[in-house]
C-alpha positions in Angstrom: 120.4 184.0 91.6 117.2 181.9 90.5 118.3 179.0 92.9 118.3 181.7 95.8 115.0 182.9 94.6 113.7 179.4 94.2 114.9 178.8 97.9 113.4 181.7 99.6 109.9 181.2 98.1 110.3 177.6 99.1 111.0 178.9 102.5 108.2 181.3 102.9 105.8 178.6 101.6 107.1 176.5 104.3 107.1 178.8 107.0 103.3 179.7 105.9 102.1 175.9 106.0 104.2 174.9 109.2 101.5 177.1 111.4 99.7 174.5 112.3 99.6 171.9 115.8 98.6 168.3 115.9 96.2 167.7 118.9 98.7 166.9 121.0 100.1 170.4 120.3 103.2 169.3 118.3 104.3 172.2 115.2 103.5 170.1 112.0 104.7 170.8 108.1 101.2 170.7 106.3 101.4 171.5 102.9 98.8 169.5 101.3 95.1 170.4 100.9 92.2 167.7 102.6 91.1 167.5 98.9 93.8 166.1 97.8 94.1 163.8 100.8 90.8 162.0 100.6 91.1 161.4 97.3 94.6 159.3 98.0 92.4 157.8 100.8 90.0 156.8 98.6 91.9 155.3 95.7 94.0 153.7 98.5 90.8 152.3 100.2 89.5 151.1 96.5 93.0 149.2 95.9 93.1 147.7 99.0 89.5 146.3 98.2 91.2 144.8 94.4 94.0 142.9 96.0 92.0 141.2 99.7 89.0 139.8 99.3 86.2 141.5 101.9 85.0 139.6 104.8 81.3 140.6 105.7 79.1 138.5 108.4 79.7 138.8 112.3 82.8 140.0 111.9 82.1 143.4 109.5 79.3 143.7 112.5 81.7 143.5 115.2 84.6 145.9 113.6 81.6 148.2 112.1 80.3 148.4 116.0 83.8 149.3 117.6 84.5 151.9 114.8 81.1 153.5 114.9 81.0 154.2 118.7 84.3 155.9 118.4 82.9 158.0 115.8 80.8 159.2 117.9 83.2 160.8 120.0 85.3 162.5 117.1 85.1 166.0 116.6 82.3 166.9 114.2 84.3 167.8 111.0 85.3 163.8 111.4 83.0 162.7 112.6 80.1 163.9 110.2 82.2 161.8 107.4 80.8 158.6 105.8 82.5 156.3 107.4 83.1 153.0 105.5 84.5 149.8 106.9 86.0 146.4 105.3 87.1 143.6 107.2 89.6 141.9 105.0 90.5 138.2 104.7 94.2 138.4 105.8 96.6 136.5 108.6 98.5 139.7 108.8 97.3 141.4 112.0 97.2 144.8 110.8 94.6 147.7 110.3 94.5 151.3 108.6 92.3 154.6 108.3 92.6 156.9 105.9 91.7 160.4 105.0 88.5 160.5 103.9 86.8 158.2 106.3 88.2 154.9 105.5 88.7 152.1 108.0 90.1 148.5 107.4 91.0 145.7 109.9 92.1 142.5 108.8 90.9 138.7 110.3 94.7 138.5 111.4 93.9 141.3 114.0 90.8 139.6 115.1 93.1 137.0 116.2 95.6 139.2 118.3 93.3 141.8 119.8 90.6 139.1 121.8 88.2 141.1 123.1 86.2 144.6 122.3 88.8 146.8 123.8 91.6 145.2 122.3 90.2 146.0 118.6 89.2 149.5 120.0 93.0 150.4 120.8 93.9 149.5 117.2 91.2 151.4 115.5 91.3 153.9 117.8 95.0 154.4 116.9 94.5 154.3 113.0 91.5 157.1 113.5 94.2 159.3 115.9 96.4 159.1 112.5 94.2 160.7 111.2 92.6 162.9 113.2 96.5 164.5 113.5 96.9 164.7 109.7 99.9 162.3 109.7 99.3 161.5 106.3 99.7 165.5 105.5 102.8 165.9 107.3 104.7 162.6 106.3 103.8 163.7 102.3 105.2 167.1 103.4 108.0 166.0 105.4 109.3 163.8 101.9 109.0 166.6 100.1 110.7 168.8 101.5 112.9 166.4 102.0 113.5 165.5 98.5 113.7 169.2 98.1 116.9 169.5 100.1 118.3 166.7 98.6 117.9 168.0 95.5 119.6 171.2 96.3 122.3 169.1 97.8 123.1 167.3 94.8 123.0 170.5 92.6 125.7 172.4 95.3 127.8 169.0 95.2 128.1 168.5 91.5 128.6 171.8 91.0 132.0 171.4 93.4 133.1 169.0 90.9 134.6 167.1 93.8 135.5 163.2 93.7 133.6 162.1 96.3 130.4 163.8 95.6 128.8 160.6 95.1 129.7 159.0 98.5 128.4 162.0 99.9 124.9 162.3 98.5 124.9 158.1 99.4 125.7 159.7 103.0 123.2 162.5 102.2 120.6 159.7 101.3 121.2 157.4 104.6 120.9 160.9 106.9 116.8 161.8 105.2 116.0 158.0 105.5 117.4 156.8 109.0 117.4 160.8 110.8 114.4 161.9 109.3 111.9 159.9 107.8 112.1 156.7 110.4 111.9 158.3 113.3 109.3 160.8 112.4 107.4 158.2 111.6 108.1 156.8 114.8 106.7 160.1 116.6 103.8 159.5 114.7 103.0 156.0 116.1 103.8 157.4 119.0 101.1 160.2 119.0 98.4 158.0 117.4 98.8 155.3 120.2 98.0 158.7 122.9 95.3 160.2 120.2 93.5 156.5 120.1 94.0 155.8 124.2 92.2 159.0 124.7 89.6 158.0 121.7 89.2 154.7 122.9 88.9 155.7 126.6 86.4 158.8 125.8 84.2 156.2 123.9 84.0 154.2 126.8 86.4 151.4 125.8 88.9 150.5 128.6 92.2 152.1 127.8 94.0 149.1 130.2 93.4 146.6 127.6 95.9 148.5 125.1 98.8 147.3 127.2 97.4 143.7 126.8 97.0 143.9 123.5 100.5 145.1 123.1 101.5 142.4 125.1 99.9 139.9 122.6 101.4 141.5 119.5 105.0 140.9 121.4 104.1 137.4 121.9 102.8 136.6 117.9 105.2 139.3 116.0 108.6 137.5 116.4 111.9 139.7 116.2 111.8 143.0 115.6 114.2 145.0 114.1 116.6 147.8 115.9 114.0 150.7 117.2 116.4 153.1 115.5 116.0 151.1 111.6 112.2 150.9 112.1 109.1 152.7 111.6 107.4 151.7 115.3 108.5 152.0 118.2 109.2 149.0 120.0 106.7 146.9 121.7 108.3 147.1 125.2 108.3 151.6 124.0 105.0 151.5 123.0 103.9 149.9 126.2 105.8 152.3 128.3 103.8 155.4 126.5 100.9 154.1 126.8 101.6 153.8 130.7 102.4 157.2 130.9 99.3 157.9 129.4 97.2 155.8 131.3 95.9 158.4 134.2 94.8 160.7 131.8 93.0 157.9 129.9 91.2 156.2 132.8 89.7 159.6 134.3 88.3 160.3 130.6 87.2 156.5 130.5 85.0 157.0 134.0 83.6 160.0 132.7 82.6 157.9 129.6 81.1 154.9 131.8 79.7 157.6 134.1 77.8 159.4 131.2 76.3 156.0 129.5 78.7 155.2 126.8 79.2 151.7 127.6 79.8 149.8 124.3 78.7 145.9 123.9 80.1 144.9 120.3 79.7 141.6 120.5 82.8 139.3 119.2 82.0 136.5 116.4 82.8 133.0 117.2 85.5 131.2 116.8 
């Protein structure tokens, strides 16, 4: 009787915090206050900063210029944050935002994305994670994951039954590769249209993405299978962005057309 209890207030909890769309007007599982979230931005952003040493110069200008004229086209709530921005000495060619205003590219993406446009897609696409409260809903989607597993095991030992063990094993393969992977792939997915549109409405020329795609095929190596990872694959990920790209070039005209025409001026070599 106090498990059923348990269950249904976890239930209406859920059902309470699930009212909510991403900007794309996806149904999302948001169960975690902002609060909470930008202080787990900020002790991520202060970690990162302990374990890469920060890279200031024409390259912080650079990144600092992309990231601020996007800004500028974020709703107000976001974009009235303090916005703060590291470059960080690193060969991988990654970048993050993070609740609370955070923004970090690394040199190793300087390297990959070769022009303004390029580094816009990226940022833009770490900003759209943001903007859609992935963070939120991937904390929330574990939980309740670990939640169900929980009950799972409790039901199962319960049964007494020999092969309870293979079965939470099973149980434990189904949250990781069924769940958690490829929601995070539909994240990816939604950040790389939230940052097109971002990029494009800042007046950053969505067509590059699909280069810079192109480059990270040609300097990532192999890839694991799409269904064991995280991303989607390059040659996935350039498809979406095609079928986004209509949508992105009308709002990148009405950007050019309007006077937002950014000139963020690359460091040397």
């Amino acid at each position: 009787m106090r498990l059923m209890k348990s269950l249904g207030a976890c239930a209406l909890m859920v059902s309470v915090a699930a009212c909510t769309t991403s900007p794309t007007g996806r149904s999302q599982l948001l169960m975690m206050n902002d609060q909470e979230l930008d202080q787990m931005g900020a002790q991520a952003f202060q970690q990162y900063q302990q374990e890469l040493p920060s890279v200031g110069g024409a390259p912080l200008e650079y990144v600092q210029c992309i990231t601020r004229d996007i800004v500028a086209v974020l709703p107000p709530e976001e974009r009235d944050q303090n916005w703060q921005v590291k470059v960080f000495k690193s060969d991988d060619a990654n970048a993050f935002a993070l609740p609370g205003g955070y923004v970090g590219v690394n040199t190793g993406l300087l390297k990959v994305a070769t022009n303004q446009d390029q580094v816009a897609t990226v940022i833009g696409h770490e900003i759209g994670h943001v903007l859609a409260h992935h963070a939120n809903e991937r904390a929330s989607t574990q939980g309740l994951t670990q939640l169900g597993m929980s009950v799972g095991g409790t039901l199962l030992g319960a049964s007494g039954g020999a092969g309870s063990d293979a079965a939470m094993a099973a149980m434990g393969m189904g949250a990781q590769y069924g769940i958690l992977l490829p929601f995070s792939r539909s994240h990816e997915s939604e950040a790389d249209t939230i940052g097109l549109d971002l990029m494009a409405n800042a007046g950053f020329d969505p067509r590059a993405s699909i280069d810079l795609w192109h480059n990270m095929a040609a300097s990532g190596g192999g890839q694991p299978p799409e269904w064991m990872s995280t991303h989607p694959s390059n040659s996935g990920r350039i498809s979406g962005l095609e079928a986004h790209m209509s949508e992105a070039m009308a709002l990148y005209q009405q950007a050019q057309a309007a006077g937002r025409v950014p000139q963020c001026k690359a460091p040397s070599a």
